[in-house]
Coordinates of C-alpha atoms in Angstrom, one line a residue:
M1 CA 26.0 32.1 8.2
P2 CA 23.0 29.7 8.4
L3 CA 20.7 29.5 5.4
F4 CA 17.6 30.6 7.3
T5 CA 19.5 33.7 8.5
L6 CA 20.5 34.5 5.0
L7 CA 16.9 34.1 3.8
A8 CA 15.4 36.0 6.7
T9 CA 17.5 39.2 6.1
R10 CA 15.2 41.6 4.4
R11 CA 16.0 44.9 2.7
K12 CA 13.5 47.0 0.8
G13 CA 11.1 44.1 0.1
H14 CA 13.7 41.6 -1.1
F15 CA 15.8 39.0 0.7
T16 CA 19.6 39.4 0.3
S17 CA 22.4 37.0 0.6
Q18 CA 24.4 39.3 2.8
R19 CA 23.1 40.8 6.0
L20 CA 24.7 44.3 5.9
M21 CA 24.6 45.0 2.2
Y22 CA 21.9 47.5 1.0
V23 CA 20.3 46.4 -2.2
P24 CA 17.9 48.9 -3.8
K25 CA 14.7 47.5 -5.2
G26 CA 15.0 46.3 -8.8
V27 CA 18.8 46.5 -9.0
M28 CA 19.7 42.9 -8.3
N29 CA 17.8 40.2 -10.3
L30 CA 18.9 37.5 -7.9
A31 CA 16.9 38.8 -5.0
I32 CA 14.1 36.5 -3.8
P33 CA 10.7 38.2 -3.0
A34 CA 9.6 37.7 0.6
W35 CA 6.4 35.8 -0.3
I36 CA 8.3 33.1 -2.2
A37 CA 10.6 32.4 0.8
Y38 CA 7.6 32.2 3.1
L39 CA 5.7 30.0 0.7
A40 CA 8.8 27.7 0.3
A41 CA 9.1 27.5 4.1
V42 CA 5.5 26.1 4.2
V43 CA 5.3 24.0 1.0
I44 CA 8.6 22.2 1.2
P45 CA 8.0 20.5 4.6
V46 CA 4.5 19.6 3.5
L47 CA 5.9 18.0 0.3
V48 CA 8.4 16.1 2.4
L49 CA 5.6 14.6 4.6
V50 CA 3.5 13.6 1.6
I51 CA 6.3 12.2 -0.5
N52 CA 8.0 10.3 2.3
P53 CA 7.8 6.6 1.5
A54 CA 6.7 5.8 5.1
S55 CA 3.6 8.0 4.9
A56 CA 0.2 6.4 5.1
W57 CA -0.9 7.7 1.7
V58 CA 2.0 6.1 -0.1
N59 CA 1.4 2.8 1.8
R60 CA -2.3 2.8 0.9
W61 CA -1.6 3.5 -2.7
L62 CA 1.0 0.8 -2.9
S63 CA -1.4 -1.7 -1.2
S64 CA -4.1 -0.8 -3.7
V65 CA -1.9 -1.5 -6.7
S66 CA 0.0 -4.5 -5.3
I67 CA -0.8 -8.0 -6.4
Y68 CA -0.7 -9.4 -2.9
P69 CA -1.8 -6.7 -0.5
T70 CA -1.1 -6.7 3.2
L71 CA -4.3 -6.8 5.3
E72 CA -4.8 -4.9 8.5
S73 CA -6.9 -6.7 11.1
S74 CA -8.4 -3.5 12.5
K75 CA -9.7 -2.5 9.0
T76 CA -10.7 -5.9 7.6
Q77 CA -14.5 -6.2 8.2
S78 CA -15.1 -9.6 6.7
V79 CA -13.5 -12.6 5.1
S80 CA -15.6 -15.2 3.4
L81 CA -14.5 -18.5 2.0
N82 CA -16.8 -20.1 -0.5
G83 CA -19.6 -17.9 0.6
A84 CA -19.3 -18.7 4.4
E85 CA -18.1 -15.8 6.5
L86 CA -15.4 -16.5 9.0
S87 CA -15.9 -15.7 12.7
S88 CA -13.7 -13.0 14.3
D89 CA -11.1 -15.5 15.7
E90 CA -10.9 -17.3 12.4
R91 CA -10.7 -14.0 10.5
L92 CA -7.7 -12.9 12.7
Q93 CA -6.0 -16.2 12.1
F94 CA -6.6 -15.9 8.4
I95 CA -5.2 -12.3 8.3
Q96 CA -2.2 -13.3 10.3
A97 CA -1.5 -16.3 8.0
W98 CA -2.2 -14.1 4.9
N99 CA 0.3 -11.5 6.0
Q100 CA 3.0 -14.0 6.8
A101 CA 2.7 -15.9 3.5
I102 CA 5.7 -15.6 1.2
Y103 CA 4.9 -14.2 -2.3
L104 CA 6.6 -16.5 -4.7
T105 CA 5.9 -15.5 -8.3
E106 CA 3.4 -14.1 -10.7
R107 CA 2.4 -16.6 -13.3
S108 CA 0.9 -16.0 -16.7
E109 CA -0.5 -19.6 -16.9
F110 CA -2.9 -21.3 -14.6
T111 CA -1.7 -24.6 -13.2
G112 CA -4.6 -25.4 -10.8
S113 CA -7.2 -26.9 -13.2
N114 CA -7.3 -30.3 -11.3
Y115 CA -8.0 -28.8 -7.9
N116 CA -11.2 -27.6 -6.2
P117 CA -11.4 -23.8 -6.2
I118 CA -11.8 -21.8 -3.0
N119 CA -13.5 -18.4 -3.5
I120 CA -12.3 -15.8 -1.2
H121 CA -13.9 -12.3 -0.7
I122 CA -12.1 -9.9 1.6
K123 CA -13.7 -6.6 2.6
E124 CA -11.2 -4.1 4.0
G125 CA -12.6 -0.6 4.4
S126 CA -14.0 0.5 1.1
R127 CA -12.0 -2.0 -0.9
T128 CA -13.1 -5.6 -1.7
F129 CA -10.6 -8.2 -2.9
S130 CA -12.0 -11.1 -4.8
L131 CA -9.7 -14.2 -5.2
T132 CA -9.9 -17.8 -6.2
A133 CA -7.4 -20.1 -4.4
F134 CA -6.2 -23.5 -5.4
L135 CA -4.2 -25.7 -2.9
L136 CA -1.2 -27.1 -4.8
G137 CA 0.4 -29.0 -1.8
D138 CA 3.8 -28.5 -0.3
S139 CA 2.4 -25.3 1.4
K140 CA 2.0 -23.7 -2.0
I141 CA -1.2 -21.9 -2.9
Q142 CA -2.1 -20.6 -6.4
F143 CA -4.3 -17.5 -6.4
I144 CA -6.2 -15.7 -9.1
R145 CA -7.0 -12.1 -8.1
H146 CA -10.0 -10.8 -9.9
L147 CA -9.5 -7.1 -10.8
R148 CA -11.9 -5.0 -12.9
R149 CA -11.5 -6.7 -16.3
R150 CA -8.4 -8.9 -15.8
N151 CA -7.3 -11.7 -13.7
I152 CA -3.8 -11.9 -12.1
T153 CA -2.4 -15.4 -11.3
F154 CA 0.2 -15.7 -8.6
Q155 CA 1.6 -18.2 -6.1
V156 CA 2.4 -17.9 -2.4
S157 CA 3.9 -20.2 0.1
S158 CA 2.4 -20.5 3.6
Q159 CA 1.8 -23.6 5.6
A160 CA -0.5 -21.8 8.0
L161 CA -2.7 -20.3 5.2
E162 CA -2.9 -23.7 3.5
E163 CA -4.0 -25.3 6.8
I164 CA -6.7 -22.7 7.3
L165 CA -8.0 -23.2 3.7
R166 CA -7.8 -27.0 3.9
T167 CA -9.7 -27.2 7.2
H168 CA -12.4 -24.8 5.8
V169 CA -12.8 -27.0 2.7
E170 CA -13.0 -30.2 4.8
R171 CA -15.5 -28.5 7.1
Q172 CA -17.7 -27.5 4.1
S173 CA -17.6 -30.9 2.5
V174 CA -18.6 -32.7 5.8
G175 CA -21.3 -30.1 6.7

């Protein structure tokens, strides 16, 4: 007998596990009150939708606590490199290169002291990411993500992102 049929059989205010059995009220302690079954029928599917790893809430939370978040082009309002805001085409190229970059490692030490820093500010929805990038060569980029009171240093590998940052630095030094 299906579970829902077992739960939906009601006798004297309680659900019973057998359809034809009469159970007087208060005799069997294993009987489930009707309101609990109805509440479970509503709450359990809602919990499954909220807890499902593919849900938007979980993805947003993971993105907010991740070191290297994925950017969405539709939600990213502005990207500025060293104070100069990128145009819409450049911003889309930057976001695509950012998302395709391969996260290498989180580092506790900073290795980019001999390089010129590139300050990056990304505004996506209500969140703002503040980073400092250093081009290390061989398509490796060292980032320092500035969070509230701490800085997280990590490296990514992306030839496209390195080219975008390098051309922007060259354009700023010429102009």
